[in-house]
mmCIF file of C-alpha atoms and ligand atoms in Angstrom:
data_model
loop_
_atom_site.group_PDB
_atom_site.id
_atom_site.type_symbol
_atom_site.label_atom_id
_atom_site.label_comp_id
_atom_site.label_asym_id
_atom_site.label_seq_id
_atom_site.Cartn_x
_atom_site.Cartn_y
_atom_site.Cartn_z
ATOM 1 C CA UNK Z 1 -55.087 -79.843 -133.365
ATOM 2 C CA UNK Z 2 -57.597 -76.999 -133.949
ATOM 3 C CA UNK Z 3 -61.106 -78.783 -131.514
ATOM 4 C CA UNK Z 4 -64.136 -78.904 -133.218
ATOM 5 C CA UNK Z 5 -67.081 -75.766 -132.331
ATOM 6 C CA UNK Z 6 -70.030 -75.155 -133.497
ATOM 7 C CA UNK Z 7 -71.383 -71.461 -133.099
ATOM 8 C CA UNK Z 8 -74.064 -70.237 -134.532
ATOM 9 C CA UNK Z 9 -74.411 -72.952 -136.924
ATOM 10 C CA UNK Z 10 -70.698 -72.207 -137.914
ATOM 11 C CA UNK Z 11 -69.115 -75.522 -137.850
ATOM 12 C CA UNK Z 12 -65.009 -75.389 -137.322
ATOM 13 C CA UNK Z 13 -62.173 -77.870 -136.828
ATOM 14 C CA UNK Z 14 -61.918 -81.523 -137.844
ATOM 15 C CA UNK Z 15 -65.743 -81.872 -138.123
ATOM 16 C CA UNK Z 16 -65.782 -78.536 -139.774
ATOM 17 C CA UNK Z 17 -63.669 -80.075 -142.314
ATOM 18 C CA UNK Z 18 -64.887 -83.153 -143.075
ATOM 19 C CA UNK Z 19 -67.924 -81.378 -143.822
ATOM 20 C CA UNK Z 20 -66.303 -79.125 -146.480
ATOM 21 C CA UNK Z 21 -64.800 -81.774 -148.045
ATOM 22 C CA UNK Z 22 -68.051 -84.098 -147.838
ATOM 23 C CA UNK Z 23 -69.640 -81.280 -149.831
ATOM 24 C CA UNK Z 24 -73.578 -81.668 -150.609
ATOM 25 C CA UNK Z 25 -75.405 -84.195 -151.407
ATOM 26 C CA UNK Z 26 -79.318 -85.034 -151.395
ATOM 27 C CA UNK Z 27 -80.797 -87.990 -151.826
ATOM 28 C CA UNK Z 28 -81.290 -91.365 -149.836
ATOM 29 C CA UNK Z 29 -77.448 -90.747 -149.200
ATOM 30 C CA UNK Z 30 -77.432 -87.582 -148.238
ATOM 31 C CA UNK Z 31 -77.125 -85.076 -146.176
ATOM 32 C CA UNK Z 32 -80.101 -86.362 -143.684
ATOM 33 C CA UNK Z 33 -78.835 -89.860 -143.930
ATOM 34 C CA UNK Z 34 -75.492 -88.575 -142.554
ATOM 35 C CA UNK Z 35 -77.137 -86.604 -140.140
ATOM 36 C CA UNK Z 36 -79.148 -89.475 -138.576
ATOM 37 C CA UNK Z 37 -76.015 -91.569 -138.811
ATOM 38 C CA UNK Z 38 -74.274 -88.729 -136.629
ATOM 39 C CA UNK Z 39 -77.093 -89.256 -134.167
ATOM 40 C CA UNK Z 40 -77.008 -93.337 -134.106
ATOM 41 C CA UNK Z 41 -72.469 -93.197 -134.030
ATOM 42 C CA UNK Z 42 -72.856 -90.667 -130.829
ATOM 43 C CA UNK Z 43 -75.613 -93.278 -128.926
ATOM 44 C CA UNK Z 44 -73.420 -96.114 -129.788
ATOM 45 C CA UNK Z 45 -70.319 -94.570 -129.524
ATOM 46 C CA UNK Z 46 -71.074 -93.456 -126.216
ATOM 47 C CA UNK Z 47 -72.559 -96.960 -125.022
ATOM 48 C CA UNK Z 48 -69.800 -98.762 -126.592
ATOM 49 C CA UNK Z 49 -66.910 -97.035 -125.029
ATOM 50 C CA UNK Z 50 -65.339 -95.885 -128.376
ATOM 51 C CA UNK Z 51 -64.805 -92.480 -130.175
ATOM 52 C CA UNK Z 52 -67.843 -90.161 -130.500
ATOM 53 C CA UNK Z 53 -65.136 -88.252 -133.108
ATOM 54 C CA UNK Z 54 -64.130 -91.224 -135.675
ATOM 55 C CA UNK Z 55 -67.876 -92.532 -135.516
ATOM 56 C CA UNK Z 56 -68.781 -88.693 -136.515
ATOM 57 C CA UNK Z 57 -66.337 -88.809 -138.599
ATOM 58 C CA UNK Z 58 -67.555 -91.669 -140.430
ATOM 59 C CA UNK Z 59 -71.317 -90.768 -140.812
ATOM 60 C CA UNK Z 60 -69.929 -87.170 -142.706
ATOM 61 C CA UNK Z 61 -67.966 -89.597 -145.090
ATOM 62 C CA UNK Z 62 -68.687 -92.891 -145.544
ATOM 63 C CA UNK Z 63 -71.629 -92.127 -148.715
ATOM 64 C CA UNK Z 64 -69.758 -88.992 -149.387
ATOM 65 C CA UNK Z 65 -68.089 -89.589 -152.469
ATOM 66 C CA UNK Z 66 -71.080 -91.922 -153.929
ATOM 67 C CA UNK Z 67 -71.068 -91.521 -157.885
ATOM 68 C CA UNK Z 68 -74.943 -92.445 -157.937
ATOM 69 C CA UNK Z 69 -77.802 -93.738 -155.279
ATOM 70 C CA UNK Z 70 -77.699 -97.289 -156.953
ATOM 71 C CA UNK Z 71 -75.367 -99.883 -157.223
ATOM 72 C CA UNK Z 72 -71.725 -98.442 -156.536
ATOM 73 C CA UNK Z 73 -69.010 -100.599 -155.243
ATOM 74 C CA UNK Z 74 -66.546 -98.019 -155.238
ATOM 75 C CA UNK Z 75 -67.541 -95.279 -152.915
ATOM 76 C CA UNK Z 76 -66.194 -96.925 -149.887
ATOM 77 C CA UNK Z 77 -63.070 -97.422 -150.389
ATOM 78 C CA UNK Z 78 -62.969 -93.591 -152.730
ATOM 79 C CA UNK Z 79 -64.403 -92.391 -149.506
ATOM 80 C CA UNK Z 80 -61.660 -94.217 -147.448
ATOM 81 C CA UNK Z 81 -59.117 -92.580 -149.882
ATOM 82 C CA UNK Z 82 -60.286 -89.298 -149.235
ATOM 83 C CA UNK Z 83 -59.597 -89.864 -145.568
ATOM 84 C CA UNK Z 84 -56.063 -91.229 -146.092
ATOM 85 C CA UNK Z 85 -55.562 -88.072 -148.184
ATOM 86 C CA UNK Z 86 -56.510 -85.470 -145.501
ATOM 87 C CA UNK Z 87 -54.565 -87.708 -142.492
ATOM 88 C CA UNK Z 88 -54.718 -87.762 -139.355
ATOM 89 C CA UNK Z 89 -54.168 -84.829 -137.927
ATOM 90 C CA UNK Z 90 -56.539 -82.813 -140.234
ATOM 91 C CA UNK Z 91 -59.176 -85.127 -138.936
ATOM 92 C CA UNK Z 92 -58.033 -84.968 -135.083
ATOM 93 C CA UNK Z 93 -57.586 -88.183 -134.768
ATOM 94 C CA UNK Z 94 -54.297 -90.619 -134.019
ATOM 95 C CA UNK Z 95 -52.505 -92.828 -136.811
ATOM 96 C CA UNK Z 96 -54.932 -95.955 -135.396
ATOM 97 C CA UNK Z 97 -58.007 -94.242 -135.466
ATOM 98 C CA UNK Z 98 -57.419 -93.132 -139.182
ATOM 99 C CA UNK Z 99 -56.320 -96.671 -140.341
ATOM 100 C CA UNK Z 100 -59.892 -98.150 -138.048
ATOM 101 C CA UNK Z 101 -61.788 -95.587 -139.895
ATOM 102 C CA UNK Z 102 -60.532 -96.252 -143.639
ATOM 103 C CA UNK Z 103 -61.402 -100.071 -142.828
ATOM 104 C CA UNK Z 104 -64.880 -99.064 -141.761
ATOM 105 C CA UNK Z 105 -65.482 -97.137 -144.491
ATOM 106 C CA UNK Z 106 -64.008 -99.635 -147.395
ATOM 107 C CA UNK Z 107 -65.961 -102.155 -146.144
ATOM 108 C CA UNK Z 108 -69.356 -100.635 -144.897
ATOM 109 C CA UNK Z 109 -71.489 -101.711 -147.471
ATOM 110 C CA UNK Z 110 -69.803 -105.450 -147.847
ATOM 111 C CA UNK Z 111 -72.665 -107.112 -145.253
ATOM 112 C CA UNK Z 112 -70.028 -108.210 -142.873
ATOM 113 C CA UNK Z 113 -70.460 -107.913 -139.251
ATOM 114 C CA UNK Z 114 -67.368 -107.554 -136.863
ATOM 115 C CA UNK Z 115 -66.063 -108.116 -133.449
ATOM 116 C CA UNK Z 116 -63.683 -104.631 -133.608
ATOM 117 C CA UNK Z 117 -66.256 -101.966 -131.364
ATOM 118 C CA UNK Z 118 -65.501 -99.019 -133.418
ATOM 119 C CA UNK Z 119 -65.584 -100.613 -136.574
ATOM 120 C CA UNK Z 120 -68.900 -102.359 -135.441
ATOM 121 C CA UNK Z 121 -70.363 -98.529 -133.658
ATOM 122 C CA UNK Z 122 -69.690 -97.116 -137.852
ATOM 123 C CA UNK Z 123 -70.925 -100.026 -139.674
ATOM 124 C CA UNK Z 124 -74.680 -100.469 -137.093
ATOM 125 C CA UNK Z 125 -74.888 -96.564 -137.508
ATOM 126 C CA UNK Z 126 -75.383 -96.927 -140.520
ATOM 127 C CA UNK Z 127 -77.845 -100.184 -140.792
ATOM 128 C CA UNK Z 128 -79.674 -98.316 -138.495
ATOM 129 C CA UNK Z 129 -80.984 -95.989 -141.063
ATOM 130 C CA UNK Z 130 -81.791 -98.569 -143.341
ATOM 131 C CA UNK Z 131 -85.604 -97.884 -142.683
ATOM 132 C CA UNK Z 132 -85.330 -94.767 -145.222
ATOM 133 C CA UNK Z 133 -85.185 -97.279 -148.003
ATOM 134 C CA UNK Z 134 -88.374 -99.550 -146.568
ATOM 135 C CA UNK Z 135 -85.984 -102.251 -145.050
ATOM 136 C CA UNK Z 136 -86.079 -102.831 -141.348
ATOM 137 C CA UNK Z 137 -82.440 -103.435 -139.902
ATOM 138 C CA UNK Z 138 -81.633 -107.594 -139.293
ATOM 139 C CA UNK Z 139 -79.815 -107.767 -136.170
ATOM 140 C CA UNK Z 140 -77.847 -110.385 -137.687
ATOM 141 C CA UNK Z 141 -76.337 -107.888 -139.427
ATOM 142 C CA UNK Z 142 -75.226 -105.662 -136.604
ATOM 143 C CA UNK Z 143 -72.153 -106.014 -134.548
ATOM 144 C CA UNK Z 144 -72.792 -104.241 -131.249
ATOM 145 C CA UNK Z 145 -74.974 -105.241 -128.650
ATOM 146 C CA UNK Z 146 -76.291 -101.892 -128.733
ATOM 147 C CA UNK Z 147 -77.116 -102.003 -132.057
ATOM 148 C CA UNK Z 148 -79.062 -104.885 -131.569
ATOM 149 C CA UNK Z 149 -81.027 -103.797 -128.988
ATOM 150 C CA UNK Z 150 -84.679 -104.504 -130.748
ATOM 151 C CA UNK Z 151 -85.318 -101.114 -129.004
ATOM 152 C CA UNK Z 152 -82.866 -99.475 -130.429
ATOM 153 C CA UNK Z 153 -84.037 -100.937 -133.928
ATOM 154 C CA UNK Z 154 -87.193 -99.434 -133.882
ATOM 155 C CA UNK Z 155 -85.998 -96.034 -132.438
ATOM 156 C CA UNK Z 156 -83.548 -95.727 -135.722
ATOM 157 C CA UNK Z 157 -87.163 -96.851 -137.606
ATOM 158 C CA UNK Z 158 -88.871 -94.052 -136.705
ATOM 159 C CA UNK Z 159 -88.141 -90.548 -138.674
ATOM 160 C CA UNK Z 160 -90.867 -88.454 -137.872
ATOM 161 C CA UNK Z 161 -89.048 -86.450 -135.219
ATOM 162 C CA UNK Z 162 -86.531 -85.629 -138.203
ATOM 163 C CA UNK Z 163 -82.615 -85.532 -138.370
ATOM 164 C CA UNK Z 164 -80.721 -83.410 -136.106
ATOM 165 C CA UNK Z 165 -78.458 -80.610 -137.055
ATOM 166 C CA UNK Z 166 -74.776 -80.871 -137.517
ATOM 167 C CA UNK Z 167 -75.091 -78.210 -134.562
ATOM 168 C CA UNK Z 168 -76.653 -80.487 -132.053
ATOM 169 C CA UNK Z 169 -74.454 -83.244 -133.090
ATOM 170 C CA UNK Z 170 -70.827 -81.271 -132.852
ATOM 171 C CA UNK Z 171 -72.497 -80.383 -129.063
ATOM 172 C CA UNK Z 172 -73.093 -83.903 -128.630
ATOM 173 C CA UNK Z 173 -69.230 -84.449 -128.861
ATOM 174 C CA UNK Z 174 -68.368 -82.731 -126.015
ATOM 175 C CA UNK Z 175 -71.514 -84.348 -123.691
ATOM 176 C CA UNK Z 176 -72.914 -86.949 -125.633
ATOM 177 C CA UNK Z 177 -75.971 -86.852 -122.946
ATOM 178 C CA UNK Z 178 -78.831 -88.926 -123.794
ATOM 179 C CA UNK Z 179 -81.939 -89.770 -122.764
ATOM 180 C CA UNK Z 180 -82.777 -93.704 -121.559
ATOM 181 C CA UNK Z 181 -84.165 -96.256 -123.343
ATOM 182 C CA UNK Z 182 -87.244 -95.939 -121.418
ATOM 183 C CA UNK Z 183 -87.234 -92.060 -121.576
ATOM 184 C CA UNK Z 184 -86.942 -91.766 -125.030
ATOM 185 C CA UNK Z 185 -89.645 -94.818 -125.059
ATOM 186 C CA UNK Z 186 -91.466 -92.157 -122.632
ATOM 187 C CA UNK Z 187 -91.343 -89.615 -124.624
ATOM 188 C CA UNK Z 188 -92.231 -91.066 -128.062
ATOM 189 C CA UNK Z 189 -95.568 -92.366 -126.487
ATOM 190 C CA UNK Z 190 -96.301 -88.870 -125.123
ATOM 191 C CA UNK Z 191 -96.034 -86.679 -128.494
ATOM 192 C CA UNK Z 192 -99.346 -86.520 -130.108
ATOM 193 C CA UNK Z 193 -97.035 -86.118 -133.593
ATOM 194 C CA UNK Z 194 -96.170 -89.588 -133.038
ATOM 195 C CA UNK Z 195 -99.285 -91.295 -131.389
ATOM 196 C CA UNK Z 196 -101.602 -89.689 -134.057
ATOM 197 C CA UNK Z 197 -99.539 -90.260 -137.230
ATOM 198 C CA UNK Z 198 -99.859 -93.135 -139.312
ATOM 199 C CA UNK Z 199 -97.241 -95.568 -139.880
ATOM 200 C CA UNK Z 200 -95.382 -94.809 -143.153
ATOM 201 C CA UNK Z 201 -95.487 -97.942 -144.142
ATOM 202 C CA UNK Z 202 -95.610 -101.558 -142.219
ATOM 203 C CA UNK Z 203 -91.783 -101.897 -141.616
ATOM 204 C CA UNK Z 204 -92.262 -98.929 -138.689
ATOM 205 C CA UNK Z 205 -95.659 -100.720 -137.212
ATOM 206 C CA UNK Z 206 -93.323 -102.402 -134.632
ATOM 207 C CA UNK Z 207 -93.379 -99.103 -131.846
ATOM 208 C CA UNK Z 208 -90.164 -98.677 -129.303
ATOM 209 C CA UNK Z 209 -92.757 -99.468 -127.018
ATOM 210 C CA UNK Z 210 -94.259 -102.734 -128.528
ATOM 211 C CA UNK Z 211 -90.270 -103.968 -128.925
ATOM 212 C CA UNK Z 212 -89.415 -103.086 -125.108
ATOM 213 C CA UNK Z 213 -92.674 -105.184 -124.406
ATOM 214 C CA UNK Z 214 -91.834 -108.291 -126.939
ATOM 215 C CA UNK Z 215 -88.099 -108.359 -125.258
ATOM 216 C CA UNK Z 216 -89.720 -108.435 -122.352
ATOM 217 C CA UNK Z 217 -92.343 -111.198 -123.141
HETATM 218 FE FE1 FE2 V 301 -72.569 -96.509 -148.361
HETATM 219 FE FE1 FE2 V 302 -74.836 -94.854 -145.613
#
């Protein structure tokens, strides 16, 4: 199995593939949606014990083969279809992984929550990002503890430091490295981007640093 690289913005192997086939897209369910999905699989991934790859994997696909931004039943399990199609050795993955990530993905916009962690790490990277369309996530809706994590929540709810780069994210396969809780807390309180904007709207008025505090209350 060719490993995934990213050089000079050059993406190759499985994620280099995926992306291909993803193609472009715009939109509420595109490109940056995927991209901040890719950031939210690696966190949870990584704090979930379960693979940084099939959660990446599943934030390139999972809206890829969406027929409009509205009401569209079908582009989960289209999308699972597609991953069947390529297998699993195109995608780097084992026979298991492929069969977990065709599940998540025919079933990630059904509501459910579940107690499988890599189903669960797909499903709350997603939810996650459901700020971009003014709702804030309901962490009755999320499987994972991390997900849960009211911290976490309004992390994911704030976009103003933008989505990464398919780059950054392929390099966060191979050290997934992240700051803390309280360091990305930290750091959001510190950037005069953040401290001096406005909220875009109420749903982001609850700060990382106003959740850490209400957990803690
Ligand atoms: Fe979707
Ligand atoms: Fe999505």
């Amino acid at each position: 199995m060719t490993e995934t690289t990213a050089v000079d913005g050059m993406i190759t192997g499985p994620i280099g593939l995926a992306l291909v086939v993803a193609g472009e897209r715009e939109g509420i369910h595109g490109h940056e949606h995927w991209r901040r999905v890719g950031e939210n699989a690696i966190d949870l991934a990584h704090e979930e014990g379960v693979s940084c790859h099939v959660a990446l994997l599943f934030a390139i696909l999972h809206d890829c083969r969406r027929e409009n931004d509205g009401h569209d039943p079908g582009h989960g399990p289209r999308a699972a279809e597609l991953a069947e199609s390529l297998g699993h050795e195109a995608l780097g993955i084992t026979p298991d992984e492929l069969r977990t990530l065709t599940y998540a993905m025919h079933h990630h916009d059904r509501g459910q929550v579940t107690d499988d962690p890599l189903v669960g790490v797909c499903w709350d990277s997603d939810r996650l990002d459901l700020i971009r369309v003014g709702t804030r996530p309901d962490p009755a809706l999320l499987s994972t503890t991390s997900g849960r994590d009211p911290v976490r929540i309004a992390l994911c709810s704030d976009h103003r430091a933008g989505a990464p780069t398919w780059e950054r994210l392929v390099k966060r396969l191979a050290d997934p490295g992240r700051l803390t809780m309280d360091e990305q807390i930290r750091r959001f309180d510190a950037n005069p981007r953040f401290t001096r904007a406005k909220p875009e709207s109420d749903a982001v008025t609850v700060t990382p640093r106003r959740a850490r505090a209400r957990v803690a209350g």
